[in-house]
């Protein structure tokens, strides 16, 4: 067990409650959600919106599992 590191994704609430607490990657879900809604509204209005790939900066939350 000392040679194993475990990480999670999305920083769910339970990640900090278990022992050892889970190191995880936190995504900017609020910003991502706003961008998705904007894109959907443009599609519903049938207006052309230039779509391109987007990159979001994630945050590594280091806890006891690594």
XYZ file of N, CA and C in Angstrom:
198
model
N 0.799 -1.217 0.000
C 0.000 0.000 0.000
C 0.838 1.276 0.000
N 2.055 1.229 0.528
C 2.864 2.446 0.565
C 3.402 2.823 -0.811
N 3.361 1.900 -1.758
C 3.866 2.164 -3.098
C 2.773 2.524 -4.088
N 1.575 2.780 -3.614
C 0.434 3.035 -4.493
C -0.127 4.428 -4.242
N -0.360 5.176 -5.312
C -0.990 6.492 -5.207
C -2.295 6.452 -5.990
N -3.362 6.973 -5.398
C -4.680 6.947 -6.026
C -5.182 8.375 -6.158
N -5.725 8.712 -7.320
C -6.311 10.036 -7.526
C -7.725 9.891 -8.057
N -8.520 10.909 -7.813
C -9.885 10.939 -8.308
C -10.059 12.083 -9.290
N -11.288 12.273 -9.697
C -11.605 13.279 -10.703
C -12.891 13.978 -10.292
N -12.962 15.258 -10.431
C -14.126 16.105 -10.163
C -14.263 16.553 -8.713
N -13.387 16.176 -7.828
C -13.370 16.635 -6.435
C -14.747 16.559 -5.781
N -15.320 15.376 -5.778
C -16.616 15.197 -5.116
C -16.459 15.393 -3.616
N -17.533 15.705 -2.929
C -17.491 15.991 -1.495
C -16.896 14.834 -0.686
N -17.201 13.621 -1.051
C -16.745 12.461 -0.295
C -15.232 12.275 -0.359
N -14.559 12.913 -1.315
C -13.110 12.742 -1.470
C -12.349 13.192 -0.235
N -12.866 14.184 0.460
C -12.174 14.677 1.651
C -12.629 13.962 2.924
N -13.658 13.129 2.833
C -14.221 12.488 4.021
C -13.639 11.112 4.318
N -13.105 10.445 3.306
C -12.579 9.097 3.512
C -11.166 9.168 4.089
N -10.672 8.039 4.574
C -9.340 8.008 5.147
C -8.513 6.937 4.451
N -7.428 7.253 3.783
C -6.899 8.608 3.614
C -7.746 9.396 2.612
N -7.753 10.699 2.776
C -8.536 11.538 1.869
C -7.964 11.435 0.458
N -8.832 11.571 -0.527
C -8.491 11.297 -1.923
C -7.971 12.540 -2.638
N -6.756 12.432 -3.172
C -6.238 13.473 -4.050
C -7.095 13.469 -5.303
N -7.426 14.645 -5.807
C -8.358 14.697 -6.932
C -8.076 15.898 -7.827
N -8.674 15.898 -8.980
C -8.550 16.991 -9.928
C -9.867 17.753 -9.955
N -9.812 19.039 -9.640
C -11.017 19.875 -9.604
C -11.114 20.645 -10.920
N -12.255 20.511 -11.576
C -12.499 21.214 -12.841
C -13.360 22.454 -12.586
N -13.244 23.465 -13.450
C -14.079 24.667 -13.302
C -15.485 24.418 -13.856
N -16.271 23.640 -13.131
C -17.576 23.198 -13.637
C -18.528 24.359 -13.900
N -18.475 25.406 -13.089
C -19.369 26.545 -13.297
C -19.084 27.208 -14.645
N -17.833 27.468 -14.937
C -17.449 28.081 -16.216
C -17.792 27.169 -17.384
N -17.528 25.891 -17.234
C -17.832 24.938 -18.296
C -19.337 24.889 -18.564
N -20.134 24.922 -17.500
C -21.596 24.897 -17.645
C -22.101 26.140 -18.363
N -21.565 27.298 -18.010
C -21.969 28.542 -18.682
C -21.678 28.474 -20.178
N -20.514 27.966 -20.536
C -20.153 27.854 -21.952
C -21.077 26.899 -22.696
N -21.449 25.808 -22.059
C -22.345 24.840 -22.696
C -23.727 25.448 -22.909
N -24.243 26.154 -21.907
C -25.562 26.793 -22.036
C -25.542 27.818 -23.162
N -24.484 28.611 -23.236
C -24.379 29.606 -24.310
C -24.402 28.939 -25.677
N -23.670 27.865 -25.828
C -23.655 27.136 -27.097
C -25.032 26.571 -27.428
N -25.721 26.000 -26.449
C -27.054 25.442 -26.679
C -28.058 26.527 -27.066
N -27.985 27.685 -26.416
C -28.893 28.787 -26.757
C -28.689 29.263 -28.191
N -27.442 29.326 -28.621
C -27.169 29.700 -30.009
C -27.740 28.666 -30.976
N -27.614 27.409 -30.611
C -28.148 26.355 -31.484
C -29.671 26.425 -31.546
N -30.322 26.696 -30.419
C -31.784 26.795 -30.395
C -32.273 27.998 -31.204
N -31.511 29.074 -31.183
C -31.864 30.267 -31.961
C -31.468 30.121 -33.421
N -30.836 29.015 -33.731
C -30.363 28.718 -35.083
C -29.397 29.774 -35.604
N -28.681 30.402 -34.701
C -27.638 31.334 -35.126
C -26.315 30.597 -35.131
N -25.502 30.973 -36.071
C -24.203 30.328 -36.184
C -23.257 30.886 -35.129
N -22.673 29.986 -34.413
C -21.663 30.367 -33.444
C -20.413 29.584 -33.794
N -19.343 30.288 -33.935
C -18.108 29.599 -34.285
C -17.679 28.726 -33.113
N -17.676 27.434 -33.361
C -17.283 26.512 -32.290
C -15.834 26.112 -32.490
N -15.183 26.007 -31.395
C -13.797 25.558 -31.409
C -13.514 24.868 -30.086
N -12.468 24.145 -30.057
C -12.105 23.476 -28.815
C -11.739 24.503 -27.749
N -12.105 24.209 -26.537
C -11.760 25.078 -25.415
C -10.941 24.286 -24.427
N -10.054 24.986 -23.766
C -9.266 24.375 -22.708
C -9.601 25.072 -21.406
N -9.751 24.286 -20.384
C -10.051 24.815 -19.062
C -8.925 24.407 -18.123
N -8.581 25.313 -17.241
C -7.513 25.014 -16.288
C -8.097 24.293 -15.080
N -7.546 23.135 -14.814
C -7.985 22.349 -13.667
C -7.018 22.571 -12.507
N -7.475 22.236 -11.312
C -6.661 22.405 -10.108
C -6.451 21.041 -9.455
N -5.213 20.731 -9.179
C -4.894 19.489 -8.484
C -5.014 19.726 -6.987
N -5.905 18.973 -6.334
C -6.124 19.092 -4.894
C -5.420 17.902 -4.246
N -4.279 18.166 -3.645
C -3.467 17.093 -3.065
C -3.938 16.791 -1.653
N -4.251 15.509 -1.456
C -4.696 15.048 -0.141
C -3.875 13.818 0.240
N -4.378 13.017 1.124
C -3.618 11.923 1.709
C -3.363 10.721 0.836
N -4.036 10.569 -0.299
C -3.897 9.343 -1.088
C -2.702 9.359 -2.027
N -1.955 10.459 -2.068
C -0.752 10.508 -2.921
C 0.424 11.038 -2.155
